[in-house]
Amino acid sequence: MVFGGVLSEKLGVKKKDFTEWFERVLFYSEIIDHRYPLKGVYVWRPFGMKLMKLLMDKMKKLMEKSGHEEAYFPLFSPISIFSKEAEFLKGFSGESLRVTRTGKRKLSEELVVRPTSETIMYYMFSLWIRSWRDLPLKIFQVVPIFRWETKMTKPLLRVREIVFFKEAHTAHETRQEADEQIKEAIKIYTEFFEWLGIPFILLKTPSWDTFAGAEYNYDFVTVLPDGKALELASVINLGQKFAKVFNIEFMDRNEEKRLVWQTCYGISERVLGAVVAIHGDDKGLVLPPDIAPVQVVVVPIPGKGVDEKIKKITSFLEGLRVVIDERDVRPGEKYYHWEAKGVPIRIEVGEKEVKKNFVTLARRDTGEKIKVEDSRIKKEIFRILSEIQKNISEKAKNGFAQFIKTAFSEEEAKKMIEKGGIVKIPWCGKDECGENLQEKLPGEALGFKDDEKPAEPCICGSESTTYLYFARCY
Amino acid sequence: MVFGGVLSEKLGVKKKDFTEWFERVLFYSEIIDHRYPLKGVYVWRPFGMKLMKLLMDKMKKLMEKSGHEEAYFPLFSPISIFSKEAEFLKGFSGESLRVTRTGKRKLSEELVVRPTSETIMYYMFSLWIRSWRDLPLKIFQVVPIFRWETKMTKPLLRVREIVFFKEAHTAHETRQEADEQIKEAIKIYTEFFEWLGIPFILLKTPSWDTFAGAEYNYDFVTVLPDGKALELASVINLGQKFAKVFNIEFMDRNEEKRLVWQTCYGISERVLGAVVAIHGDDKGLVLPPDIAPVQVVVVPIPGKGVDEKIKKITSFLEGLRVVIDERDVRPGEKYYHWEAKGVPIRIEVGEKEVKKNFVTLARRDTGEKIKVEDSRIKKEIFRILSEIQKNISEKAKNGFAQFIKTAFSEEEAKKMIEKGGIVKIPWCGKDECGENLQEKLPGEALGFKDDEKPAEPCICGSESTTYLYFARCY
């Protein structure tokens, strides 16, 4: 099991200094190392890998349960294929990396390093899909993608090598089935984020900001402690735009050739970024027990009978990820170490505990210490783990609720957005009006809900049909 | 569970036409698709992904059990870092891909797409390793690597995007510990290949062909049915060459600064290529049961009581990967389909089986059909699976033994090598003599064993100290 280096110093930054705290926690808890000499590119250390694996394994299970199959598509797209869909090209061309040569010769055709895999996959879809019997096709992959932006980068949240991009791509017989698939994707991501205790709102992206090559898309958006919004996931209805240019046709049930309807949706390590940012505290990580690489750490306070007792206790805890920290450092240092790494429960065992047949449990989320009789350890640990899950989710939800505000004038909206959080404004639903607002207000227009009807009029004076949501974003 | 497309046609190629058979099987069984429009680059279909996952999960377990930890290092190496070790640069520069720009601007420094990760990792090692307490460091990653060779490509065996490169890298206090690590790596790979039933010999690479930047290295080599040798794995002692240029120093137990000693070792999807090539037959894949994505397929022959009986039977088979093929196609087609995909055991259930309380099992490796009473199904299936494993391993071993021959003259060696297989020749151990032989003989000098002493003299007339092994290679 991972110990990583000895974390003898303290974290040294408070969460209220969020920007500094966030980067320091990621490094200190050994999730990533930011010292690789390329801007926006990070090394994932074993502890971070374990975290991402637990997180991604859950996602893969959700994918497979709903009939998605994992595949792998090449990293490189010949420029001729990458360029097929005009809007997509416009959206992704500028910041995509280009391979032009090897160490000794020029390539005959330039290669694009995938910034996302639509063109790469759909070239193959056109070969795979022949008849309605081949549909729906539901494929996903988890791969690194590359977007060489010049903006400020930030580990996990805004990176140039996105290491864990889970992208799902589907093809269907009818428009209606594609719409249904969008709902399934939303359901899957909702379950996923709830499992992680990450609060979110689901917004439909305004038309002027829709994914390059799409009909419409939804974003899952959360807010980090500094009040900036973070897009967690995107769910996109592609219609038939790609089907047309890649000629993805099938023989339908009436023996007629038709184009498929497509969707795609993705998440990345940003999700872990949100987990760290939202649940963490002044001591470091606070992890939902299901993704904690270490769920229970046992710290011996050296004394008579301690080792035997620990042996006995840990035999109760099968099925949990348990570490006994027997290193030759003071218990206090061990506490810091495992608190920084977000371990949900610490068990302390010393002579006192041996004599009186109990253990002392410390909860990572509340800091509370609890004495538990030996006979009840297993039951209590499982109970506390599920209580921690509930507690951190609740806390996150409450924090999030305070970040959502409503404004009824431009002036008010401006102030609110600058203060942080998500600000919604009654909106008539017209593009001109929305784009006009976006121009005048700080931050970005995130989108709107399908089913919200304000009583107040739009700022333009017309009747409003929904709210338009704004925030400063990562 | 994966059905993939309906394989209604037969495989249509016999294994004796190996080259054609091999590519056809990979495509037909839906492991990969070769139609992506980039030479030497392949798409991995869900069935192939499942196979590689089972294979790689075993490897990861072996890695973790022996104290290796998984990490992820960036895809790109700035050219200044890639160029640090002169021999390594010479060995890998020519065929490495270079990113020179984005869609809209030139990069300030050219990036090398990793052909292997020594330079990328060791840059970080120099930051991570401070004291002897940080050693040994044992890290691995499973990532795509890129070697843009101009030679003929071949799926899985000689590709330009190696998708599943498992590379392990270690650092140690002493030369002796690095030597011990080499032994551990050899032990791990030996266990792995034996688990897959792949026969091999382990050879030390001749000095003139040693891995770029290494002190010495070993290769695991097998032979495919066409008589060509395939390198399955490489185990490399790097000495202190990289430690010097990357300045990987540590404070030793006497408080003195010293350079670490390093090793690295890797495998790739070539291993699956060997499994397919060696165990397969005229009907398609034959898979070792442990890596078969489907271990048991149940084919109903429609009739009274069949569905109920199948329900009962499959309830016995928990823990196995079982598919019930209820598609609306003839049983014969289903047989072809699952035989092509290498499923070790097929269970046929029809009215006859219902009436008389038995099932008919068909073994993929031998084609044998076996009637088994209902009450003994579970026991028999597990027995047969382990028998299949044993049988295909034995068969492969016997085939391999016939590929190893000894030659005592240049003329004899030449003929033998041209006929195929591995040919060993008594050798004095001197580089000049070995290189001279390599120049005259077809194929390549693979290496030699540490502990073989021929009675006959070297071809040069001197006393021989070992055999030098030759073969035509992939």
Tab-separated table of C-alpha atoms in Angstrom, chain B residues 186-431:
chain	number	residue	atom	x	y	z
B	186	ILE	CA	12.669	-12.059	-15.106
B	187	LYS	CA	10.750	-14.044	-12.498
B	188	ILE	CA	7.621	-11.918	-12.993
B	189	TYR	CA	7.685	-12.198	-16.771
B	190	THR	CA	8.397	-15.917	-16.589
B	191	GLU	CA	5.317	-16.420	-14.426
B	192	PHE	CA	3.289	-14.250	-16.783
B	193	PHE	CA	4.236	-16.091	-19.966
B	194	GLU	CA	3.754	-19.476	-18.316
B	195	TRP	CA	0.285	-18.364	-17.234
B	196	LEU	CA	-0.458	-17.610	-20.886
B	197	GLY	CA	1.065	-20.871	-22.098
B	198	ILE	CA	3.587	-19.026	-24.256
B	199	PRO	CA	6.926	-20.817	-24.538
B	200	PHE	CA	10.063	-18.694	-24.670
B	201	ILE	CA	13.799	-18.585	-24.284
B	202	LEU	CA	15.549	-15.942	-22.286
B	203	LEU	CA	18.628	-14.512	-23.981
B	204	LYS	CA	21.148	-11.875	-23.079
B	205	THR	CA	21.436	-9.396	-25.934
B	206	PRO	CA	24.893	-9.221	-27.557
B	207	SER	CA	26.759	-6.089	-26.574
B	208	TRP	CA	26.601	-4.627	-30.096
B	209	ASP	CA	22.816	-4.688	-29.951
B	210	THR	CA	22.169	-3.663	-26.360
B	211	PHE	CA	19.307	-1.233	-25.584
B	212	ALA	CA	20.319	2.369	-26.211
B	213	GLY	CA	21.731	3.693	-22.952
B	214	ALA	CA	21.913	0.352	-21.127
B	215	GLU	CA	24.660	-1.747	-19.532
B	216	TYR	CA	23.107	-5.040	-20.585
B	217	ASN	CA	19.689	-6.461	-21.304
B	218	TYR	CA	17.776	-9.700	-21.594
B	219	ASP	CA	15.029	-10.511	-24.068
B	220	PHE	CA	12.231	-13.047	-23.824
B	221	VAL	CA	11.907	-14.554	-27.291
B	222	THR	CA	9.309	-16.901	-28.726
B	223	VAL	CA	8.719	-18.265	-32.233
B	224	LEU	CA	5.522	-17.859	-34.226
B	225	PRO	CA	4.144	-20.630	-36.462
B	226	ASP	CA	5.849	-19.168	-39.543
B	227	GLY	CA	9.209	-19.751	-37.884
B	228	LYS	CA	9.969	-16.098	-37.236
B	229	ALA	CA	11.159	-15.076	-33.790
B	230	LEU	CA	9.249	-12.517	-31.739
B	231	GLU	CA	10.696	-10.499	-28.883
B	232	LEU	CA	8.066	-10.600	-26.126
B	233	ALA	CA	9.704	-8.598	-23.375
B	234	SER	CA	12.899	-6.765	-22.606
B	235	VAL	CA	14.603	-6.505	-19.210
B	236	ILE	CA	17.277	-3.864	-19.050
B	237	ASN	CA	20.003	-2.919	-16.613
B	238	LEU	CA	20.691	0.770	-17.140
B	239	GLY	CA	23.555	1.048	-14.708
B	240	GLN	CA	24.205	4.708	-13.898
B	241	LYS	CA	24.142	6.199	-17.390
B	242	PHE	CA	20.846	7.975	-16.968
B	243	ALA	CA	21.511	8.726	-13.293
B	244	LYS	CA	24.558	10.682	-14.412
B	245	VAL	CA	22.871	12.839	-17.020
B	246	PHE	CA	19.692	13.390	-14.989
B	247	ASN	CA	21.645	13.789	-11.787
B	248	ILE	CA	19.617	11.276	-9.804
B	249	GLU	CA	21.501	11.462	-6.533
B	250	PHE	CA	20.656	10.319	-3.041
B	251	MET	CA	22.154	10.696	0.417
B	252	ASP	CA	23.332	7.208	1.333
B	253	ARG	CA	23.360	5.546	4.770
B	254	ASN	CA	26.716	7.198	5.484
B	255	GLU	CA	25.407	10.652	4.616
B	256	GLU	CA	27.287	10.682	1.340
B	257	LYS	CA	25.841	11.652	-2.000
B	258	ARG	CA	25.725	8.874	-4.609
B	259	LEU	CA	24.071	8.123	-7.925
B	260	VAL	CA	21.275	5.540	-8.109
B	261	TRP	CA	21.428	2.306	-10.133
B	262	GLN	CA	18.545	1.803	-12.532
B	263	THR	CA	16.650	-0.883	-14.386
B	264	CYS	CA	13.641	-0.943	-16.689
B	265	TYR	CA	11.548	-3.610	-18.371
B	266	GLY	CA	8.517	-3.745	-20.591
B	267	ILE	CA	5.925	-5.724	-22.485
B	268	SER	CA	3.198	-4.742	-24.945
B	269	GLU	CA	0.261	-6.070	-26.987
B	270	ARG	CA	2.828	-8.233	-28.775
B	271	VAL	CA	2.118	-10.693	-25.990
B	272	LEU	CA	-1.489	-10.976	-27.126
B	273	GLY	CA	-0.183	-11.346	-30.674
B	274	ALA	CA	1.824	-14.358	-29.531
B	275	VAL	CA	-1.212	-15.845	-27.744
B	276	VAL	CA	-3.304	-15.512	-30.893
B	277	ALA	CA	-0.586	-16.805	-33.210
B	278	ILE	CA	0.583	-19.726	-31.111
B	279	HIS	CA	-2.672	-21.124	-29.710
B	280	GLY	CA	-5.060	-20.325	-32.584
B	281	ASP	CA	-6.205	-22.814	-35.230
B	282	ASP	CA	-8.129	-23.055	-38.501
B	283	LYS	CA	-11.345	-22.007	-36.761
B	284	GLY	CA	-9.901	-18.873	-35.176
B	285	LEU	CA	-8.813	-17.985	-31.650
B	286	VAL	CA	-8.034	-20.555	-28.980
B	287	LEU	CA	-7.735	-18.693	-25.686
B	288	PRO	CA	-6.240	-19.627	-22.343
B	289	PRO	CA	-9.340	-19.720	-20.124
B	290	ASP	CA	-8.028	-17.030	-17.754
B	291	ILE	CA	-8.000	-14.373	-20.452
B	292	ALA	CA	-11.045	-15.497	-22.419
B	293	PRO	CA	-13.585	-12.634	-22.242
B	294	VAL	CA	-16.224	-15.367	-22.572
B	295	GLN	CA	-15.231	-18.612	-20.859
B	296	VAL	CA	-18.428	-20.546	-21.410
B	297	VAL	CA	-21.084	-19.994	-24.055
B	298	VAL	CA	-24.465	-21.627	-23.769
B	299	VAL	CA	-26.264	-22.313	-27.047
B	300	PRO	CA	-29.933	-23.267	-26.752
B	301	ILE	CA	-31.359	-25.701	-29.322
B	302	PRO	CA	-34.955	-24.458	-29.112
B	303	GLY	CA	-37.335	-26.906	-27.481
B	304	LYS	CA	-39.485	-27.655	-24.464
B	305	GLY	CA	-37.890	-26.933	-21.118
B	306	VAL	CA	-34.670	-25.645	-22.643
B	307	ASP	CA	-34.836	-22.107	-21.245
B	308	GLU	CA	-35.620	-23.320	-17.745
B	309	LYS	CA	-32.773	-25.765	-17.839
B	310	ILE	CA	-30.328	-23.103	-19.017
B	311	LYS	CA	-31.383	-20.851	-16.198
B	312	LYS	CA	-30.628	-23.621	-13.738
B	313	ILE	CA	-27.276	-24.515	-15.269
B	314	THR	CA	-25.946	-20.975	-15.426
B	315	SER	CA	-26.781	-20.481	-11.777
B	316	PHE	CA	-24.082	-23.103	-11.085
B	317	LEU	CA	-21.478	-21.151	-13.010
B	318	GLU	CA	-21.107	-18.063	-10.904
B	319	GLY	CA	-17.622	-16.581	-10.991
B	320	LEU	CA	-17.161	-17.591	-14.629
B	321	ARG	CA	-17.705	-15.316	-17.632
B	322	VAL	CA	-20.739	-16.916	-19.239
B	323	VAL	CA	-22.816	-15.841	-22.237
B	324	ILE	CA	-26.147	-17.342	-23.244
B	325	ASP	CA	-26.473	-16.818	-26.975
B	326	GLU	CA	-30.171	-16.341	-27.563
B	327	ARG	CA	-29.860	-14.543	-30.884
B	328	ASP	CA	-32.209	-15.479	-33.658
B	329	VAL	CA	-29.660	-17.300	-35.825
B	330	ARG	CA	-29.053	-21.003	-36.421
B	331	PRO	CA	-27.036	-22.896	-33.769
B	332	GLY	CA	-24.397	-23.695	-36.403
B	333	GLU	CA	-23.713	-20.005	-36.964
B	334	LYS	CA	-23.409	-19.516	-33.243
B	335	TYR	CA	-20.866	-22.305	-33.094
B	336	TYR	CA	-18.700	-20.613	-35.746
B	337	HIS	CA	-19.034	-17.291	-33.999
B	338	TRP	CA	-17.852	-18.469	-30.589
B	339	GLU	CA	-15.231	-20.809	-31.946
B	340	ALA	CA	-13.743	-17.883	-33.851
B	341	LYS	CA	-13.689	-15.920	-30.597
B	342	GLY	CA	-11.850	-18.694	-28.794
B	343	VAL	CA	-14.447	-19.490	-26.127
B	344	PRO	CA	-12.992	-22.505	-24.267
B	345	ILE	CA	-16.256	-24.369	-23.593
B	346	ARG	CA	-19.585	-24.451	-25.377
B	347	ILE	CA	-22.644	-25.934	-23.699
B	348	GLU	CA	-25.406	-27.197	-25.976
B	349	VAL	CA	-28.838	-27.643	-24.486
B	350	GLY	CA	-31.779	-29.086	-26.443
B	351	GLU	CA	-34.827	-31.181	-25.678
B	352	LYS	CA	-32.755	-34.347	-25.585
B	353	GLU	CA	-30.585	-32.825	-22.862
B	354	VAL	CA	-33.649	-31.675	-20.941
B	355	LYS	CA	-35.260	-35.100	-20.982
B	356	LYS	CA	-32.220	-37.056	-19.937
B	357	ASN	CA	-30.734	-34.582	-17.411
B	358	PHE	CA	-27.421	-33.956	-19.077
B	359	VAL	CA	-25.689	-31.333	-21.198
B	360	THR	CA	-23.321	-31.608	-24.126
B	361	LEU	CA	-20.030	-29.763	-23.696
B	362	ALA	CA	-17.736	-28.990	-26.609
B	363	ARG	CA	-14.069	-28.246	-25.959
B	364	ARG	CA	-12.595	-25.521	-28.127
B	365	ASP	CA	-9.036	-26.848	-28.043
B	366	THR	CA	-9.734	-30.451	-29.076
B	367	GLY	CA	-13.217	-30.185	-30.577
B	368	GLU	CA	-14.189	-33.103	-28.341
B	369	LYS	CA	-17.843	-33.385	-27.292
B	370	ILE	CA	-18.596	-34.615	-23.794
B	371	LYS	CA	-21.918	-35.553	-22.217
B	372	VAL	CA	-22.105	-34.462	-18.597
B	373	GLU	CA	-24.830	-35.213	-16.051
B	374	ASP	CA	-26.491	-32.110	-14.688
B	375	SER	CA	-25.271	-32.744	-11.165
B	376	ARG	CA	-21.631	-32.739	-12.287
B	377	ILE	CA	-21.645	-29.695	-14.556
B	378	LYS	CA	-19.849	-27.262	-12.298
B	379	LYS	CA	-17.100	-29.670	-11.335
B	380	GLU	CA	-16.589	-30.817	-14.909
B	381	ILE	CA	-16.426	-27.296	-16.309
B	382	PHE	CA	-13.728	-26.250	-13.888
B	383	ARG	CA	-11.844	-29.481	-14.544
B	384	ILE	CA	-12.023	-29.025	-18.305
B	385	LEU	CA	-10.975	-25.370	-18.146
B	386	SER	CA	-7.831	-26.292	-16.291
B	387	GLU	CA	-7.244	-29.179	-18.688
B	388	ILE	CA	-7.541	-26.815	-21.650
B	389	GLN	CA	-4.998	-24.518	-20.078
B	390	LYS	CA	-2.619	-27.449	-19.597
B	391	ASN	CA	-3.241	-28.896	-23.029
B	392	ILE	CA	-2.638	-25.728	-25.028
B	393	SER	CA	0.479	-24.911	-22.994
B	394	GLU	CA	1.898	-28.388	-23.635
B	395	LYS	CA	1.117	-28.211	-27.313
B	396	ALA	CA	2.767	-24.818	-27.605
B	397	LYS	CA	5.825	-26.056	-25.726
B	398	ASN	CA	6.228	-29.033	-28.009
B	399	GLY	CA	5.854	-26.877	-31.087
B	400	PHE	CA	8.437	-24.468	-29.730
B	401	ALA	CA	10.969	-27.194	-28.957
B	402	GLN	CA	10.959	-28.193	-32.604
B	403	PHE	CA	11.883	-24.661	-33.587
B	404	ILE	CA	15.188	-24.691	-31.694
B	405	LYS	CA	18.060	-26.186	-33.639
B	406	THR	CA	21.826	-26.304	-33.385
B	407	ALA	CA	24.213	-25.640	-36.256
B	408	PHE	CA	27.930	-26.315	-36.347
B	409	SER	CA	28.953	-24.548	-39.533
B	410	GLU	CA	28.139	-21.306	-41.251
B	411	GLU	CA	26.636	-23.147	-44.191
B	412	GLU	CA	24.422	-25.283	-41.985
B	413	ALA	CA	23.352	-22.261	-39.913
B	414	LYS	CA	22.418	-20.323	-43.032
B	415	LYS	CA	20.150	-23.067	-44.320
B	416	MET	CA	18.538	-23.641	-40.969
B	417	ILE	CA	17.843	-19.969	-40.326
B	418	GLU	CA	16.309	-19.614	-43.768
B	419	LYS	CA	14.037	-22.561	-43.034
B	420	GLY	CA	12.745	-20.806	-39.914
B	421	GLY	CA	12.991	-21.165	-36.144
B	422	ILE	CA	15.841	-20.328	-33.793
B	423	VAL	CA	19.308	-21.618	-34.595
B	424	LYS	CA	22.126	-21.704	-32.060
B	425	ILE	CA	25.795	-21.829	-32.946
B	426	PRO	CA	28.772	-22.460	-30.666
B	427	TRP	CA	30.438	-19.123	-30.017
B	428	CYS	CA	33.690	-17.943	-28.490
B	429	GLY	CA	31.912	-14.959	-26.931
B	430	LYS	CA	34.031	-12.333	-28.718
B	431	ASP	CA	32.182	-9.378	-30.213
